[in-house]
Coordinates of C-alpha atoms in Angstrom, one line a residue:
V18 CA -12.6 -59.7 39.4
L19 CA -13.5 -55.3 39.0
R20 CA -10.8 -53.2 37.7
E21 CA -11.3 -49.4 37.9
I22 CA -10.4 -48.3 33.9
T23 CA -11.3 -44.9 34.0
D24 CA -7.7 -43.4 33.5
R25 CA -6.9 -45.6 30.7
K26 CA -10.2 -44.9 29.2
H27 CA -9.7 -41.1 29.5
A28 CA -5.7 -41.6 28.1
D29 CA -7.2 -43.3 24.9
V30 CA -9.4 -40.4 24.7
I31 CA -7.1 -38.1 25.3
A32 CA -4.2 -40.1 22.5
E33 CA -7.5 -40.2 20.0
K34 CA -8.0 -37.0 19.8
T35 CA -4.5 -36.0 19.6
E36 CA -3.9 -38.3 16.5
R37 CA -7.2 -36.6 14.8
Q38 CA -5.4 -33.2 15.9
Y39 CA -2.3 -34.3 14.1
R40 CA -4.1 -36.0 11.0
L41 CA -6.0 -32.4 10.7
L42 CA -2.5 -31.1 10.8
F43 CA -1.0 -33.1 8.3
N44 CA -3.6 -33.0 5.8
S45 CA -4.5 -29.7 5.8
S46 CA -1.0 -28.5 5.4
P47 CA -0.2 -26.1 3.1
I48 CA 3.5 -27.8 2.3
G49 CA 4.0 -31.2 1.3
V50 CA 4.8 -34.2 4.2
M51 CA 5.2 -37.9 3.4
Q52 CA 7.1 -40.4 5.9
Y53 CA 9.1 -43.0 4.3
S54 CA 11.0 -46.3 6.0
S55 CA 14.7 -47.1 6.8
D56 CA 14.2 -49.0 3.5
L57 CA 13.2 -45.6 1.5
I58 CA 9.1 -46.9 0.9
I59 CA 6.5 -44.3 1.0
S60 CA 4.1 -44.6 4.1
D61 CA 2.4 -42.3 3.9
C62 CA 1.7 -38.5 2.6
N63 CA -0.8 -35.2 2.5
E64 CA -2.9 -34.9 -0.5
R65 CA -0.6 -31.6 -1.2
F66 CA 2.7 -33.3 -1.0
A67 CA 0.8 -36.1 -4.0
E68 CA -0.8 -32.2 -5.5
I69 CA 3.4 -30.8 -6.0
V70 CA 4.5 -34.3 -7.4
K71 CA 1.6 -34.9 -10.0
I72 CA 0.8 -38.4 -8.5
N73 CA -2.1 -39.4 -7.4
R74 CA -1.5 -40.1 -3.4
I75 CA -2.8 -43.6 -4.1
K76 CA 0.0 -44.2 -5.9
L77 CA 2.9 -42.9 -4.1
I78 CA 1.7 -44.8 -0.9
G79 CA 4.2 -48.3 -1.1
L80 CA 6.6 -46.4 -4.0
D81 CA 10.1 -47.6 -3.9
M82 CA 11.5 -44.0 -3.9
T83 CA 15.1 -45.8 -5.3
T84 CA 13.0 -47.0 -8.7
L85 CA 12.3 -43.7 -9.4
K86 CA 13.9 -42.5 -12.5
D87 CA 14.7 -39.2 -11.2
Q88 CA 17.3 -39.7 -8.5
S89 CA 18.7 -35.9 -8.1
I90 CA 16.9 -36.2 -4.4
M91 CA 17.9 -39.2 -3.3
P92 CA 21.0 -37.5 -1.6
A93 CA 18.7 -35.5 1.0
F94 CA 16.9 -38.9 1.7
Y95 CA 20.3 -40.7 2.4
E96 CA 21.0 -37.7 4.8
S97 CA 18.7 -38.2 7.2
L98 CA 19.4 -42.3 7.3
K99 CA 22.2 -41.9 8.8
G100 CA 20.4 -38.8 10.8
N101 CA 21.0 -35.6 9.4
T102 CA 19.0 -33.1 8.3
G103 CA 18.5 -33.2 4.2
Y104 CA 18.4 -30.8 1.3
Y105 CA 17.8 -30.7 -1.8
E106 CA 16.2 -27.4 -4.4
G107 CA 16.4 -27.6 -7.4
L108 CA 14.5 -28.9 -10.8
Y109 CA 12.9 -32.3 -10.6
H110 CA 11.5 -33.9 -13.1
T111 CA 8.9 -36.5 -11.6
T112 CA 8.6 -40.1 -13.1
L113 CA 4.4 -40.5 -13.1
S114 CA 3.5 -37.7 -14.6
D115 CA 6.6 -37.0 -17.1
K116 CA 6.9 -33.1 -15.6
N117 CA 9.5 -31.0 -14.9
I118 CA 9.3 -29.3 -11.8
W119 CA 11.0 -26.7 -8.7
I120 CA 10.7 -28.0 -5.9
S121 CA 12.2 -26.7 -2.6
L122 CA 13.1 -30.6 -0.1
R123 CA 13.8 -30.9 3.2
T124 CA 14.4 -34.5 5.0
S125 CA 14.6 -35.4 8.5
P126 CA 14.6 -38.5 11.1
I127 CA 12.8 -38.2 14.4
I128 CA 14.7 -39.3 17.2
N129 CA 13.0 -41.5 20.2
E130 CA 14.4 -41.2 24.0
N131 CA 16.6 -43.5 23.4
E132 CA 18.4 -41.6 20.5
E133 CA 17.2 -43.8 18.4
I134 CA 16.0 -43.3 14.3
E135 CA 11.9 -44.1 14.6
S136 CA 10.8 -42.0 12.0
L137 CA 12.1 -40.5 9.1
V138 CA 10.2 -37.1 7.0
A139 CA 10.1 -35.6 4.2
F140 CA 8.5 -31.7 3.8
V141 CA 8.7 -30.7 0.5
E142 CA 7.0 -27.1 -1.5
D143 CA 6.2 -25.9 -5.3
I144 CA 8.8 -23.1 -5.7
S145 CA 8.7 -23.1 -9.7
E146 CA 6.2 -19.3 -9.3
R147 CA 9.8 -18.2 -7.4
K148 CA 11.3 -19.0 -9.2
A149 CA 9.8 -18.3 -12.1
H150 CA 9.5 -14.5 -10.7
E151 CA 13.5 -14.6 -10.2
E152 CA 13.8 -15.6 -13.7
S153 CA 11.6 -12.3 -14.6
L154 CA 14.0 -10.4 -12.8
K155 CA 17.2 -12.0 -13.9
K156 CA 15.5 -10.9 -17.9
R157 CA 14.6 -7.6 -16.6
D158 CA 18.2 -6.6 -15.0
E159 CA 20.0 -7.7 -18.3
I160 CA 17.2 -5.9 -20.2
L161 CA 17.5 -2.8 -18.8
K162 CA 21.4 -3.7 -18.5
S163 CA 21.8 -3.5 -22.5
I164 CA 19.5 -1.2 -22.8
S165 CA 21.9 1.3 -19.9
L166 CA 25.0 0.6 -22.4
S167 CA 23.4 1.5 -25.7
A168 CA 21.7 4.6 -24.1
E169 CA 25.1 7.5 -24.0
S170 CA 26.5 6.5 -26.9
F171 CA 22.7 5.5 -28.4
L172 CA 21.7 9.6 -27.7
K173 CA 24.7 11.4 -29.0
T174 CA 25.0 9.5 -32.5
N175 CA 25.0 11.3 -35.5
D176 CA 24.0 8.1 -37.5
W177 CA 21.2 7.0 -35.0
E178 CA 19.4 4.5 -37.8
K179 CA 23.0 2.9 -38.4
E180 CA 23.2 2.7 -34.6
V181 CA 19.7 1.1 -33.8
D182 CA 20.9 -2.4 -35.2
D183 CA 23.2 -2.2 -32.6
V184 CA 21.1 -1.7 -30.1
L185 CA 18.3 -4.6 -31.8
T186 CA 20.5 -7.0 -31.6
K187 CA 21.9 -6.7 -27.7
M188 CA 18.2 -6.6 -27.0
G189 CA 17.6 -9.6 -28.4
K190 CA 20.1 -11.1 -26.8
A191 CA 19.4 -9.8 -23.8
S192 CA 15.9 -10.5 -23.2
D193 CA 16.5 -14.0 -25.4
V194 CA 13.7 -13.5 -28.4
S195 CA 13.6 -15.0 -32.0
R196 CA 14.0 -11.7 -33.2
V197 CA 13.7 -7.6 -32.5
Y198 CA 12.6 -5.1 -35.4
L199 CA 11.0 -1.9 -35.5
F200 CA 8.5 -0.4 -37.8
R201 CA 7.9 3.3 -39.1
N202 CA 5.1 4.6 -39.2
Y203 CA 4.1 7.0 -42.5
T204 CA 0.8 7.9 -44.0
T205 CA 0.1 7.9 -48.0
T206 CA -1.9 10.2 -50.7
D207 CA -4.9 8.3 -49.6
K208 CA -4.5 9.1 -46.1
D209 CA -4.7 5.3 -45.2
L210 CA -1.7 5.6 -42.0
K211 CA 0.7 2.5 -42.9
L212 CA 4.1 0.8 -41.8
R213 CA 6.9 -0.5 -42.7
Q214 CA 9.9 -2.2 -41.5
T215 CA 13.6 -0.5 -41.3
N216 CA 15.6 -2.8 -39.2
E217 CA 15.7 -6.4 -37.3
Y218 CA 17.9 -8.4 -35.4
A219 CA 16.8 -12.0 -35.8
K220 CA 18.7 -15.7 -33.5
D221 CA 20.5 -17.6 -35.6
G222 CA 18.3 -20.4 -37.3
I223 CA 15.9 -17.7 -37.5
V224 CA 14.4 -16.6 -40.6
P225 CA 14.9 -13.0 -40.9
Q226 CA 11.9 -11.3 -41.9
I227 CA 13.8 -8.3 -42.9
D228 CA 13.0 -8.5 -46.4
N229 CA 9.5 -9.9 -46.6
P230 CA 7.3 -7.9 -49.6
D231 CA 3.8 -7.8 -47.1
L232 CA 6.3 -6.1 -44.0
T233 CA 6.9 -2.9 -46.3
A234 CA 3.4 -1.6 -46.6
L235 CA 1.7 -3.1 -43.8
S236 CA -1.9 -1.0 -43.1
Y237 CA -3.6 -1.1 -39.6
H238 CA -6.9 -0.5 -41.1
N239 CA -7.2 -2.8 -44.1
D240 CA -4.9 -5.3 -43.0
G241 CA -6.5 -6.0 -39.6
F242 CA -4.8 -4.6 -36.8
I243 CA -7.2 -1.4 -36.1
R244 CA -7.1 -2.9 -32.7
W245 CA -2.8 -2.3 -32.5
Y246 CA -3.1 0.8 -33.8
N247 CA -5.8 2.1 -31.2
S248 CA -3.4 0.0 -28.8
L249 CA -0.1 1.4 -29.5
R250 CA -0.9 5.2 -29.5
K251 CA -2.2 5.7 -26.6
G252 CA 1.0 4.3 -24.9
E253 CA -0.6 0.4 -24.3
T254 CA 1.5 -2.6 -25.0
I255 CA 0.3 -5.5 -27.6
H256 CA 1.6 -8.9 -26.5
G257 CA 0.4 -12.7 -25.8
I258 CA -0.4 -16.0 -27.7
V259 CA -0.4 -15.2 -31.4
K260 CA -3.0 -18.4 -31.1
N261 CA -5.2 -16.5 -29.2
F262 CA -5.0 -12.9 -31.3
P263 CA -7.7 -12.7 -33.6
K264 CA -7.6 -14.2 -37.1
S265 CA -6.9 -11.2 -38.5
E266 CA -3.8 -10.6 -37.3
R267 CA -2.5 -14.2 -36.9
I268 CA -2.1 -14.5 -40.9
I269 CA 0.7 -12.1 -40.6
L270 CA 2.1 -13.3 -37.5
E271 CA 1.7 -17.3 -37.8
S272 CA 3.1 -17.2 -41.3
Q273 CA 6.4 -15.9 -39.9
D274 CA 6.1 -18.5 -37.4
I275 CA 5.4 -16.2 -34.4
K276 CA 4.4 -18.2 -31.5
S277 CA 4.5 -15.1 -28.5
I278 CA 4.8 -11.9 -29.6
L279 CA 5.2 -8.0 -27.5
I280 CA 5.2 -5.0 -29.4
V281 CA 6.3 -1.4 -27.8
P282 CA 5.3 1.9 -29.1
I283 CA 7.1 4.9 -30.1
F284 CA 6.8 8.0 -29.5
V285 CA 8.5 11.2 -30.7
R286 CA 7.4 14.6 -29.9
K287 CA 3.8 12.3 -28.3
Y288 CA 3.1 11.7 -32.3
F289 CA 3.1 7.6 -32.3
W290 CA 5.9 7.4 -34.9
G291 CA 6.4 3.6 -35.3
L292 CA 6.5 0.3 -32.7
V293 CA 9.6 -1.5 -31.1
G294 CA 8.7 -5.7 -31.8
F295 CA 9.6 -8.6 -30.1
D296 CA 9.1 -12.3 -31.5
E297 CA 9.2 -15.3 -29.6
C298 CA 9.2 -18.0 -32.2
S299 CA 10.3 -21.6 -30.7
Y300 CA 7.4 -21.3 -27.6
E301 CA 4.6 -19.6 -26.2
R302 CA 6.1 -17.2 -23.5
I303 CA 4.2 -15.3 -21.0
W304 CA 5.7 -11.9 -20.2
S305 CA 6.0 -11.0 -17.3
E306 CA 5.4 -7.2 -16.0
P307 CA 9.2 -6.6 -15.3
E308 CA 9.7 -8.1 -18.8
I309 CA 7.4 -5.7 -20.6
E310 CA 8.3 -2.5 -18.4
A311 CA 12.3 -2.7 -19.2
L312 CA 11.1 -3.4 -23.1
K313 CA 8.9 -0.4 -22.5
T314 CA 11.8 1.8 -21.6
A315 CA 13.9 0.9 -24.5
G316 CA 11.2 2.2 -26.9
G317 CA 11.0 5.5 -25.1
I318 CA 15.0 5.5 -25.4
I319 CA 14.5 4.9 -29.0
G320 CA 11.9 7.4 -29.3
A321 CA 14.3 10.1 -27.2
A322 CA 17.1 9.3 -30.5
I323 CA 15.3 10.1 -33.1
E324 CA 13.5 13.1 -32.2
R325 CA 17.3 14.4 -30.9
K326 CA 18.3 13.2 -34.2
A327 CA 15.3 15.2 -35.8
F328 CA 16.5 18.1 -33.4
E329 CA 19.8 18.1 -35.0
S330 CA 17.9 18.7 -38.7
R331 CA 15.7 21.0 -37.4
I332 CA 18.4 23.0 -35.5
L333 CA 21.0 23.2 -39.3
K334 CA 17.7 24.4 -41.3
A335 CA 16.9 26.5 -38.3
K336 CA 21.0 28.2 -38.5
E337 CA 20.5 28.4 -41.9
E338 CA 17.8 30.2 -42.4
A339 CA 18.2 32.1 -38.7
E340 CA 21.3 33.9 -40.4
K341 CA 19.5 35.1 -42.5
S342 CA 16.4 36.5 -41.0
E343 CA 15.6 38.6 -37.5
K344 CA 13.6 35.3 -36.0
L345 CA 17.0 33.5 -34.8
K346 CA 16.8 34.1 -31.3
S347 CA 13.5 32.3 -31.7
E348 CA 14.7 30.2 -33.6
F349 CA 17.8 29.2 -31.1
L350 CA 15.5 29.5 -28.4
A351 CA 13.0 26.7 -30.2
Q352 CA 15.7 24.4 -30.5
M353 CA 17.6 25.3 -26.5
S354 CA 14.5 24.1 -25.3
H355 CA 14.1 21.1 -27.1
E356 CA 17.5 19.8 -26.4
I357 CA 16.8 20.4 -22.1
R358 CA 13.3 18.7 -22.6
T359 CA 14.8 14.9 -24.3
P360 CA 17.8 14.5 -21.6
L361 CA 14.8 15.1 -19.4
N362 CA 12.7 12.8 -20.0
V363 CA 15.2 10.4 -20.2
L364 CA 16.5 11.6 -16.6
L365 CA 12.9 10.9 -16.0
N366 CA 12.1 7.8 -17.3
F367 CA 15.1 6.6 -15.1
N368 CA 13.5 7.3 -11.9
E369 CA 11.0 5.9 -12.2
E370 CA 13.2 2.7 -13.0
I371 CA 15.5 3.3 -10.0
E372 CA 12.0 4.2 -8.0
E373 CA 11.0 0.7 -8.7
E374 CA 13.9 -1.4 -7.6
V375 CA 14.6 0.6 -4.5
E376 CA 11.3 0.9 -3.6
H377 CA 11.7 -2.1 -0.8
L378 CA 14.6 -0.8 0.6
V379 CA 14.1 3.0 1.3
S380 CA 12.5 4.9 3.7
P381 CA 9.0 7.2 3.4
E382 CA 10.7 9.8 3.4
L383 CA 13.4 9.3 0.7
K384 CA 10.0 7.6 -1.5
E385 CA 8.9 10.6 -1.2
N386 CA 12.0 12.2 -2.7
F387 CA 10.5 9.9 -6.2
G388 CA 7.5 12.0 -6.3
I389 CA 8.8 15.5 -5.8
V390 CA 11.4 14.7 -8.4
K391 CA 8.7 13.4 -11.0
S392 CA 6.5 16.4 -10.3
A393 CA 9.9 18.8 -11.2
G394 CA 10.7 17.3 -13.7
N395 CA 7.5 17.5 -15.0
R396 CA 7.0 21.1 -14.1
I397 CA 10.2 21.7 -16.3
I398 CA 9.2 19.8 -19.0
K399 CA 5.3 21.4 -19.6
T400 CA 7.3 25.0 -19.1
V401 CA 9.7 24.1 -21.7
D402 CA 7.3 22.3 -24.1
L403 CA 4.9 25.9 -23.5
I404 CA 8.8 27.9 -24.9
L405 CA 9.2 25.5 -27.4
N406 CA 6.2 25.7 -28.6
M407 CA 5.2 29.5 -28.7
S408 CA 8.7 30.0 -30.8
S409 CA 8.1 27.7 -33.1
V410 CA 4.6 29.0 -33.7
Q411 CA 6.8 33.3 -33.5
S412 CA 9.1 31.9 -35.4
G413 CA 6.9 31.2 -38.6
N414 CA 8.5 27.1 -38.5
Y415 CA 5.4 25.3 -37.5
E416 CA 4.0 23.6 -40.2
T417 CA 0.8 22.4 -40.2
K418 CA -0.4 19.0 -41.1
F419 CA -4.0 18.8 -41.7
E420 CA -5.7 15.8 -41.3
N421 CA -9.1 14.4 -40.0
F422 CA -9.9 12.9 -36.7
D423 CA -12.3 11.9 -34.9
L424 CA -11.7 15.2 -32.1
N425 CA -13.8 13.1 -29.4
N426 CA -11.7 9.9 -29.3
D427 CA -8.5 11.1 -30.6
I428 CA -8.3 14.5 -28.3
I429 CA -10.8 14.7 -25.9
Q430 CA -10.9 11.8 -24.3
P431 CA -7.4 11.0 -23.6
L432 CA -7.5 14.3 -21.7
I433 CA -10.0 13.4 -19.7
K434 CA -8.6 10.7 -18.3
E435 CA -5.1 12.4 -17.6
Y436 CA -6.6 14.8 -15.5
K437 CA -9.0 12.3 -14.1
S438 CA -7.2 11.1 -11.0
I439 CA -6.0 15.1 -10.4
S440 CA -9.6 16.5 -10.3
E441 CA -10.2 13.8 -7.8
E442 CA -7.3 15.2 -5.6
K443 CA -9.0 18.2 -5.9
N444 CA -12.5 17.0 -4.9
I445 CA -13.3 18.8 -8.8
E446 CA -16.3 17.3 -10.8
L447 CA -14.8 16.4 -14.4
E448 CA -17.0 15.4 -17.0
F449 CA -17.3 15.4 -20.7
K450 CA -20.5 16.0 -22.6
P451 CA -20.3 15.5 -26.5
A452 CA -23.5 15.5 -28.1
S453 CA -22.6 12.6 -30.6
D454 CA -20.5 9.9 -30.2
I455 CA -17.8 11.8 -33.4
Y456 CA -17.1 14.4 -35.0
T457 CA -14.9 14.3 -37.2
V458 CA -12.5 17.5 -37.8
E459 CA -10.1 18.2 -40.5
A460 CA -7.2 20.2 -38.7
D461 CA -3.9 19.6 -37.5
R462 CA -4.2 17.0 -35.2
Y463 CA -0.9 17.8 -33.1
S464 CA -2.0 22.1 -32.4
I465 CA -5.4 21.2 -31.3
E466 CA -4.5 18.7 -28.9
Q467 CA -2.6 21.4 -27.3
I468 CA -5.4 23.7 -27.0
F469 CA -7.0 21.3 -25.6
Y470 CA -4.3 20.5 -23.2
Q471 CA -3.8 24.4 -21.8
L472 CA -7.0 24.8 -21.9
I473 CA -8.6 21.6 -19.7
D474 CA -4.7 22.3 -17.8
N475 CA -5.3 25.7 -16.8
A476 CA -10.0 24.9 -15.7
V477 CA -8.7 22.2 -13.8
K478 CA -5.2 24.3 -12.3
Y479 CA -8.1 27.4 -10.9
T480 CA -10.8 25.5 -10.3
E481 CA -10.5 25.1 -5.7
S482 CA -14.6 23.8 -5.4
G483 CA -17.6 22.4 -8.3
S484 CA -16.7 21.6 -11.5
V485 CA -15.4 21.4 -15.3
T486 CA -17.0 20.3 -17.9
V487 CA -15.7 19.9 -21.4
K488 CA -19.5 19.8 -24.3
V489 CA -19.0 19.5 -28.0
T490 CA -22.4 20.6 -30.3
E491 CA -22.5 20.9 -33.4
F492 CA -23.8 25.0 -33.9
G493 CA -24.8 26.5 -36.8
G494 CA -23.2 23.7 -39.3
N495 CA -19.6 23.9 -37.1
I496 CA -18.5 21.5 -34.5
K497 CA -18.1 24.2 -30.5
A498 CA -16.3 22.9 -28.4
D499 CA -16.7 24.8 -24.2
I500 CA -14.5 24.0 -21.7
I501 CA -16.3 25.1 -18.5
D502 CA -15.5 25.8 -15.0
T503 CA -16.5 26.9 -11.5
G504 CA -12.9 28.7 -10.8
I505 CA -11.7 31.8 -10.4
G506 CA -12.6 33.7 -12.9
I507 CA -10.7 36.8 -15.3
S508 CA -11.0 40.1 -13.9
D509 CA -12.0 43.0 -16.4
T510 CA -9.1 44.6 -16.5
Y511 CA -6.6 41.6 -17.0
K512 CA -9.2 40.1 -19.5
K513 CA -7.3 42.7 -22.4
K514 CA -4.0 41.3 -21.5
M515 CA -5.0 37.4 -21.0
F516 CA -3.3 36.2 -25.1
E517 CA -0.4 37.8 -24.3
P518 CA 3.1 36.2 -24.2
F519 CA 3.7 36.2 -20.3
S520 CA 1.3 37.9 -19.0
Q521 CA -0.4 37.0 -16.1
E522 CA -2.4 38.4 -13.5
E523 CA -1.4 40.1 -10.4
H524 CA -3.9 38.8 -8.1
G525 CA -4.5 34.9 -8.1
Y526 CA -2.9 33.3 -11.3
T527 CA 0.8 34.2 -10.6
R528 CA 1.0 34.1 -6.4
S529 CA -1.0 31.2 -6.2
Y530 CA -0.7 29.1 -8.8
D531 CA 2.4 28.0 -11.1
G532 CA 2.8 28.9 -14.8
C533 CA 4.5 31.5 -17.3
G534 CA 2.2 32.6 -18.6
L535 CA 2.3 31.2 -22.1
G536 CA -0.6 28.9 -22.7
L537 CA -3.5 31.4 -23.3
A538 CA -1.4 33.0 -25.7
L539 CA 0.1 29.6 -27.2
V540 CA -3.6 28.8 -27.7
N541 CA -4.8 32.6 -29.6
R542 CA -2.1 31.8 -32.1
L543 CA -2.8 27.8 -32.3
C544 CA -6.3 28.1 -32.6
R545 CA -5.7 31.3 -35.6
L546 CA -3.6 28.7 -37.2
N547 CA -6.5 26.1 -38.0
N548 CA -8.9 28.9 -39.0
I549 CA -10.8 28.2 -35.3
G550 CA -13.3 31.0 -33.8
L551 CA -12.3 30.9 -30.0
S552 CA -14.1 33.4 -27.8
F553 CA -14.8 33.7 -23.9
T554 CA -17.0 34.7 -21.1
S555 CA -16.1 35.3 -17.7
E556 CA -17.0 36.5 -14.2
K557 CA -14.9 37.7 -11.0
G558 CA -15.3 35.0 -8.3
K559 CA -17.8 32.3 -10.8
G560 CA -15.3 30.7 -13.5
T561 CA -14.9 31.0 -17.1
T562 CA -15.8 29.6 -20.1
F563 CA -14.0 29.0 -23.5
S564 CA -15.6 28.4 -26.7
L565 CA -14.0 26.8 -29.6
T566 CA -15.5 26.6 -33.1
F567 CA -14.4 24.6 -35.5
Q568 CA -14.7 26.5 -39.2
N569 CA -16.7 23.6 -41.9
S570 CA -15.6 20.5 -39.9
L571 CA -17.1 17.4 -40.2
W572 CA -19.8 15.8 -38.3
N573 CA -21.4 12.6 -37.7
L574 CA -19.0 11.1 -40.6
Y575 CA -19.6 7.6 -38.9
Q576 CA -22.6 7.6 -37.5
N577 CA -24.4 5.0 -40.1
K578 CA -21.7 2.6 -39.4

């Protein structure tokens, strides 16, 4: 008997190919897939399912789900036995691996042509990462809410030191940490920079550290926290699990039972004033980026309040002195400028927070407005800073604080980094060429920063093509710094007036570029305060070079270390 079986063989090949494709799809699915019987016995599952529930696939097949320790998912399976779709989202404790994971589970019956349940299938996703992100956003929102509630009263209070305890308590509860505290920097007679704890919030059951004698005179340099100083003064945070920190830092931190820490710098008038810290003593907490950014805002609020308090103290003193002299106008102008800058800084900080919050919700045109607000605000702050500094110098109320610092790393390098993106946008080359790694000078740090800021800012602003170069060399036993640009240059007629307040060159500087004409006048006066020789050479259309000579400066003090 002969029978032709070509069609059957062809059908078998198709069925085998379909089975292979199904199995490939089943095993490579990014979602966990499991098949089970009507008596809730697992008949098959892919590797992704085994990976999600943290159980070996071999151990899963044949497992009776009714014997699982965590029965929270079973209602979804019972629903599928009725012919319905079941759903569960929540924490699940795996039996064999003894772990808690966030899962999303969907069960479904497969109905054949006779409307009978032919098989049952479940799809599982690990949503732990999504839940963790949602939780971090929730904590960030709670932190921002507490900051918002505290900001207005904190900035208006007459006694910020009394109000700060309430703010630390609100931030501690909103961020759910063990401790929140404030440290203030101070310099000893031997010029060692130290910090001391002044305020603290501690959760119930956590040992307070406000009276810890080890925290009243902690040295950045001598107690092993130089890494903190170098990062915090740049506006960066210190955060992480303490056991991963350098040994010199762990000695102090572990003695306070700190397992995880976040440190945020506080700046007052651009000075690194101190820090606000957040301790977690119960577990090794991982700080999310939304939490870090929110708590950085808190540091900015505290700095603004301290700055305002300092402003109030200065204005009272200025008022008393101004009533006895002809300097009242300059004093009043300085204080009002400062009053404008403080709330403006707060507005710009919250503008960035709002931009981040609604970035994915608004149109490109509206996004551009956030940048316009930031640019306009920074321009106002720059103008106010110039007016404030110039008024302070003119009125004789600027108090110099001479100290030793590294001109390269403390002043010039941060400014070069700040202006790098601006120069790249203009397609000009910005270079720093020091002849030595370290040049130590003795001068007033803030005014030196202002001098280089104004000169580098002008060089980049008035250079449309070519380069801006900052060179530092030894010259006749002194340190000499040159700021060289290939910009528009200065006309011979304007050179005689360029250091006068509010003076500007008619052609070029005023019509094509922003500015109020105070920058070079301020540079000239600050150079006199620091006994710095100031000179320049310039040719219209070919560029300008400003030269600063630091008298009796120490250089390469640490060259052999």
